[in-house]
Amino acid sequence: MLQSDTINFDKKGIISKILTFSCVDGPGNRLVIFLQGCNFDCISCHNPHTINHCDHCADCVASCPTGALTVENNKVKWRQALCSGCDKCIDICPSKSTPKTSSYSVRQLLELLTQHRHFLNGITVSGGESTLQLAFLVELFKAVKANAALSHLSCYVDSNGSLSEQGWNKLLPYIDGTMIDLKAWQNATHLWLVGRGNHRVMQTINQLAAHNKLYEVRLLYIPGKTDLLSEIDALCEYLNTLPQQVIIRLNAFQHHGVIGEGLTWDKCSEQQMLMFSKKLVARLGREVLLPSVYT
Ligand code: SF4
Ligand code: SF4
């Protein structure tokens, strides 16, 4: 077990949401921490308010019907106790951000995990892009691994795969698994869809698979927009190089939460998803996980 005197329990993360129970963010029952900030800018993003950190422009303050937002010392302050969750502030924000973030220290999160530990199999850190707060992630997972009462909890990361090889090397000793998105096959398609190419994403998938830390690859199917169907032979040839136990999970593009151009795109129907998955299964020779809802 790790020595706790090497851990910075005061290290803080900027968090947009915490779910104390989820069964779709890794194996078993998990507490999920969503970190604020992302380095992709996906047209299809269903949580665009998690992309940027708040710049305290105060444009959203007057929109709040409950007085939960105020300006103090040139910073927008959010009072959770007064918030009704109407999301008017998010709708009005011009910066793809939210005033509703909180700063949690590793110590505070350990207390929360300790309260819920009997109902949990693990902890997943998601985003935004979780690995942008790498130093916080490392300290949090070190602290979980060093705590005897929490030693049964597995530590997973949900990521867009953009972290450098060196960055993953810092996390690898403390994580048990990862879920990585592969949103397009061709580099140019990926660049158009998310604002960055996919070479790094694929290097990440290869690195994590080689260390037996790749739990799941997620494929987002957007009919007529991305190339996962038109490039299905090359895609499956690549997926077949990964260990057989790696889960291939399919996500169906929907409009929920999406803003801008993505709202003009067709949603992925269950029928379209079944057609895509049938072709994948025929080429992979194993099952893939389908979405449970299409809304
Ligand atoms: S969601 Fe935003 S606008 Fe709505 S009550 Fe909460 S802080 Fe105010
Ligand atoms: S959440 Fe958006 S609108 Fe509100 S202060 Fe921050 S950047 Fe400005």
Coordinates of C-alpha atoms and ligand atoms in Angstrom, one line a residue:
M1 CA 0.0 0.0 0.0
L2 CA 1.2 3.5 -0.8
Q3 CA 2.6 5.7 2.0
S4 CA 0.1 8.5 2.8
D5 CA 2.9 11.0 3.7
T6 CA 3.7 11.2 -0.1
I7 CA 0.2 12.5 -0.9
N8 CA -1.0 16.1 -1.2
F9 CA -4.4 15.9 0.4
D10 CA -4.9 19.6 -0.2
K11 CA -4.7 19.4 -3.9
K12 CA -7.9 20.7 -5.4
G13 CA -9.9 19.9 -8.5
I14 CA -12.5 22.1 -10.3
I15 CA -15.6 19.9 -10.5
S16 CA -18.8 20.4 -12.4
K17 CA -20.8 17.5 -11.0
I18 CA -20.5 14.5 -8.7
L19 CA -22.8 11.5 -9.0
T20 CA -22.7 9.4 -5.9
F21 CA -24.0 6.4 -7.8
S22 CA -23.7 5.3 -11.4
C23 CA -23.8 1.8 -13.1
V24 CA -22.9 3.0 -16.6
D25 CA -19.4 4.6 -16.0
G26 CA -17.3 1.5 -15.7
P27 CA -17.7 -1.8 -13.9
G28 CA -20.2 -2.1 -11.0
N29 CA -21.5 0.7 -8.9
R30 CA -19.4 3.8 -9.1
L31 CA -19.1 7.3 -7.7
V32 CA -18.4 9.6 -10.7
I33 CA -16.6 12.9 -10.6
F34 CA -17.0 15.2 -13.6
L35 CA -14.2 17.7 -14.0
Q36 CA -14.7 21.1 -15.6
G37 CA -12.7 21.9 -18.8
C38 CA -12.0 20.1 -22.1
N39 CA -9.5 20.5 -24.9
F40 CA -11.8 19.2 -27.6
D41 CA -14.7 21.2 -29.0
C42 CA -17.0 18.6 -30.4
I43 CA -19.8 19.7 -32.6
S44 CA -21.8 16.7 -31.2
C45 CA -21.0 17.6 -27.5
H46 CA -24.0 16.9 -25.2
N47 CA -22.4 18.8 -22.3
P48 CA -20.9 21.9 -24.0
H49 CA -21.0 23.9 -20.7
T50 CA -18.2 21.7 -19.4
I51 CA -15.8 22.8 -22.1
N52 CA -14.4 26.0 -20.8
H53 CA -13.7 27.5 -17.3
C54 CA -15.8 30.4 -16.3
D55 CA -14.2 33.8 -17.1
H56 CA -16.4 35.6 -14.6
C57 CA -17.9 37.9 -17.3
A58 CA -21.1 38.0 -15.2
D59 CA -23.4 37.8 -18.2
C60 CA -25.4 35.0 -16.5
V61 CA -26.0 36.7 -13.1
A62 CA -29.1 38.6 -14.1
S63 CA -30.7 35.5 -15.6
C64 CA -30.8 33.7 -12.3
P65 CA -34.4 33.7 -11.0
T66 CA -33.4 32.6 -7.4
G67 CA -30.5 35.0 -6.6
A68 CA -28.0 32.1 -6.5
L69 CA -25.5 34.1 -8.5
T70 CA -23.7 37.2 -7.2
V71 CA -20.6 39.1 -8.1
E72 CA -18.0 39.3 -5.3
N73 CA -14.5 40.7 -5.8
N74 CA -15.0 40.6 -9.5
K75 CA -15.8 36.9 -9.4
V76 CA -19.2 35.2 -10.0
K77 CA -20.2 33.3 -6.9
W78 CA -22.7 30.4 -7.0
R79 CA -24.7 29.5 -4.0
Q80 CA -25.8 25.9 -4.4
A81 CA -28.3 26.1 -1.6
L82 CA -30.3 28.8 -3.5
C83 CA -30.0 27.1 -6.9
S84 CA -33.1 25.5 -8.4
G85 CA -31.2 23.8 -11.2
C86 CA -33.1 25.6 -14.0
D87 CA -29.9 25.9 -16.1
K88 CA -30.8 29.4 -17.3
C89 CA -27.2 30.5 -16.5
I90 CA -25.8 27.7 -18.7
D91 CA -28.2 28.6 -21.6
I92 CA -27.1 32.2 -21.6
C93 CA -23.4 31.7 -21.1
P94 CA -21.5 32.9 -24.3
S95 CA -18.4 30.9 -23.4
K96 CA -19.6 27.2 -23.2
S97 CA -19.1 27.3 -19.4
T98 CA -21.1 27.3 -16.2
P99 CA -20.9 29.3 -12.9
K100 CA -22.0 26.1 -11.1
T101 CA -18.6 24.5 -10.5
S102 CA -17.1 23.7 -7.1
S103 CA -13.5 23.3 -5.9
Y104 CA -13.0 20.0 -3.9
S105 CA -9.8 19.0 -2.2
V106 CA -8.6 15.3 -2.3
R107 CA -9.3 15.3 1.5
Q108 CA -13.0 16.3 0.9
L109 CA -13.5 13.7 -1.8
L110 CA -12.0 11.0 0.5
E111 CA -14.6 11.9 3.1
L112 CA -17.4 11.6 0.5
L113 CA -16.0 8.3 -0.7
T114 CA -15.8 7.0 2.9
Q115 CA -19.5 7.9 3.4
H116 CA -20.6 5.9 0.3
R117 CA -18.0 3.2 0.3
H118 CA -20.3 0.3 1.3
F119 CA -22.4 0.9 -1.8
L120 CA -19.5 1.3 -4.3
N121 CA -17.2 -0.9 -6.4
G122 CA -15.1 2.1 -7.6
I123 CA -14.6 5.7 -8.6
T124 CA -14.6 7.1 -12.1
V125 CA -13.3 10.5 -13.0
S126 CA -14.8 11.9 -16.2
G127 CA -15.3 15.4 -17.7
G128 CA -15.0 17.6 -19.6
E129 CA -11.6 16.0 -20.1
S130 CA -10.5 14.4 -16.9
T131 CA -6.8 14.3 -17.6
L132 CA -6.5 18.1 -18.0
Q133 CA -6.3 18.1 -14.2
L134 CA -3.6 15.5 -14.2
A135 CA -1.9 16.5 -11.0
F136 CA -5.2 16.4 -9.1
L137 CA -6.1 13.0 -10.6
V138 CA -2.8 11.5 -9.5
E139 CA -3.1 12.7 -5.9
L140 CA -6.8 11.6 -5.7
F141 CA -6.1 8.1 -6.9
K142 CA -2.9 7.8 -4.8
A143 CA -5.0 8.8 -1.8
V144 CA -7.7 6.2 -2.6
K145 CA -5.1 3.4 -3.0
A146 CA -3.4 4.4 0.3
N147 CA -6.6 4.3 2.3
A148 CA -7.3 0.9 3.9
A149 CA -11.1 1.6 4.1
L150 CA -11.2 2.4 0.4
S151 CA -8.8 -0.2 -0.9
H152 CA -11.7 -2.2 -2.5
L153 CA -12.5 0.7 -4.9
S154 CA -11.1 0.5 -8.4
C155 CA -10.0 3.8 -10.0
Y156 CA -11.1 4.5 -13.6
V157 CA -10.7 7.4 -16.0
D158 CA -13.1 8.4 -18.7
S159 CA -11.1 10.3 -21.3
N160 CA -11.0 11.7 -24.8
G161 CA -7.5 10.1 -25.2
S162 CA -5.6 13.3 -25.8
L163 CA -3.2 13.0 -22.8
S164 CA 0.5 12.5 -23.8
E165 CA 2.3 9.2 -23.3
Q166 CA 4.3 10.8 -20.5
G167 CA 1.1 11.9 -18.8
W168 CA -0.4 8.4 -18.9
N169 CA 2.8 7.1 -17.5
K170 CA 2.2 9.3 -14.4
L171 CA -1.3 7.9 -14.0
L172 CA -0.8 4.2 -14.9
P173 CA 0.5 3.1 -11.5
Y174 CA -2.7 4.3 -9.8
I175 CA -5.5 3.4 -12.3
D176 CA -7.3 0.2 -12.9
G177 CA -9.0 1.0 -16.1
T178 CA -10.0 3.6 -18.7
M179 CA -12.8 4.3 -21.1
I180 CA -11.6 6.1 -24.3
D181 CA -13.7 7.7 -27.0
L182 CA -12.8 7.1 -30.7
K183 CA -15.1 9.5 -32.6
A184 CA -13.8 9.2 -36.1
W185 CA -11.4 7.0 -38.1
Q186 CA -9.8 9.4 -40.5
N187 CA -7.7 12.1 -39.0
A188 CA -9.3 14.8 -41.1
T189 CA -12.8 13.7 -40.0
H190 CA -11.8 13.7 -36.3
L191 CA -10.2 17.2 -36.8
W192 CA -13.5 18.5 -38.3
L193 CA -15.7 16.9 -35.6
V194 CA -13.7 17.8 -32.4
G195 CA -11.1 20.3 -33.4
R196 CA -8.1 18.0 -33.1
G197 CA -6.8 15.0 -35.0
N198 CA -7.0 11.4 -33.7
H199 CA -3.4 10.2 -33.9
R200 CA -2.8 10.9 -30.2
V201 CA -6.1 9.2 -29.3
M202 CA -5.1 6.0 -31.1
Q203 CA -1.6 6.1 -29.5
T204 CA -3.4 6.4 -26.1
I205 CA -5.6 3.4 -26.9
N206 CA -2.5 1.3 -27.9
Q207 CA -0.6 2.4 -24.8
L208 CA -3.4 1.6 -22.4
A209 CA -4.1 -1.8 -24.1
A210 CA -0.4 -2.7 -23.8
H211 CA -0.5 -2.0 -20.1
N212 CA -3.8 -3.9 -19.7
K213 CA -5.6 -0.7 -18.5
L214 CA -8.0 -0.3 -21.4
Y215 CA -11.5 -1.3 -20.2
E216 CA -13.6 0.2 -23.0
V217 CA -13.5 1.9 -26.4
R218 CA -16.5 4.0 -27.2
L219 CA -17.6 4.7 -30.7
L220 CA -20.0 7.5 -31.4
Y221 CA -22.3 6.8 -34.4
I222 CA -23.6 10.0 -36.1
P223 CA -25.4 8.9 -39.3
G224 CA -24.0 10.6 -42.4
K225 CA -21.6 12.7 -40.5
T226 CA -18.7 10.6 -39.2
D227 CA -16.8 7.9 -41.0
L228 CA -17.1 5.0 -38.6
L229 CA -19.5 3.2 -41.0
S230 CA -17.8 4.1 -44.3
E231 CA -14.4 3.1 -42.8
I232 CA -15.8 0.1 -41.0
D233 CA -13.3 -2.4 -42.5
A234 CA -10.2 -0.4 -41.4
L235 CA -11.8 0.4 -38.1
C236 CA -12.5 -3.3 -37.3
E237 CA -9.1 -4.4 -38.4
Y238 CA -7.7 -1.9 -35.9
L239 CA -10.1 -2.9 -33.1
N240 CA -9.2 -6.6 -33.7
T241 CA -5.6 -5.8 -32.7
L242 CA -6.9 -4.9 -29.2
P243 CA -7.2 -7.5 -26.4
Q244 CA -10.5 -9.4 -26.7
Q245 CA -11.6 -8.4 -23.3
V246 CA -11.7 -4.7 -24.2
I247 CA -15.4 -3.7 -24.4
I248 CA -16.6 -1.9 -27.6
R249 CA -19.5 0.3 -26.6
L250 CA -21.6 2.2 -29.1
N251 CA -23.1 5.6 -28.5
A252 CA -26.0 6.9 -30.6
F253 CA -25.8 10.6 -31.5
Q254 CA -28.8 12.4 -30.0
H255 CA -29.8 16.1 -29.6
H256 CA -30.0 16.2 -25.8
G257 CA -27.7 19.0 -24.6
V258 CA -26.3 19.7 -28.1
I259 CA -26.0 23.3 -29.3
G260 CA -25.3 24.9 -32.7
E261 CA -24.7 23.0 -35.9
G262 CA -25.1 19.6 -34.3
L263 CA -28.8 20.3 -33.7
T264 CA -29.3 20.3 -37.5
W265 CA -27.9 16.8 -37.8
D266 CA -30.1 13.7 -37.9
K267 CA -30.3 11.7 -34.7
C268 CA -29.2 8.1 -34.7
S269 CA -32.3 5.8 -34.6
E270 CA -32.3 2.4 -33.0
Q271 CA -32.7 0.9 -36.5
Q272 CA -29.5 2.7 -37.7
M273 CA -27.6 1.6 -34.6
L274 CA -28.6 -2.0 -35.0
M275 CA -27.5 -1.9 -38.7
F276 CA -24.1 -0.5 -37.7
S277 CA -23.7 -2.9 -34.8
K278 CA -24.5 -5.9 -37.0
K279 CA -21.8 -4.9 -39.4
L280 CA -19.3 -4.4 -36.5
V281 CA -20.1 -7.8 -34.9
A282 CA -19.7 -9.6 -38.2
R283 CA -16.2 -8.1 -38.6
L284 CA -15.1 -8.3 -35.0
G285 CA -16.5 -11.8 -34.3
R286 CA -17.7 -10.7 -30.8
E287 CA -20.5 -8.7 -29.2
V288 CA -20.5 -5.0 -28.8
L289 CA -22.5 -3.0 -26.2
L290 CA -25.5 -1.1 -27.6
P291 CA -27.1 2.1 -26.1
S292 CA -30.0 1.5 -23.8
V293 CA -31.8 4.7 -24.7
Y294 CA -32.3 6.7 -27.8
T295 CA -33.4 10.2 -26.6
Ligands
SF4_1 S1 -29.3 26.9 -12.6 FE1 -28.2 28.8 -12.8 S2 -29.8 30.3 -13.3 FE2 -30.8 28.5 -12.5 S3 -31.1 28.8 -10.3 FE3 -29.1 27.7 -10.5 S4 -27.6 29.3 -10.7 FE4 -29.6 30.3 -11.0
SF4_2 S1 -20.8 31.1 -16.5 FE1 -20.5 32.0 -18.5 S2 -21.8 33.8 -18.5 FE2 -21.6 33.1 -16.3 S3 -19.9 34.4 -15.6 FE3 -19.0 32.4 -16.3 S4 -18.4 32.8 -18.4 FE4 -19.8 34.5 -17.8

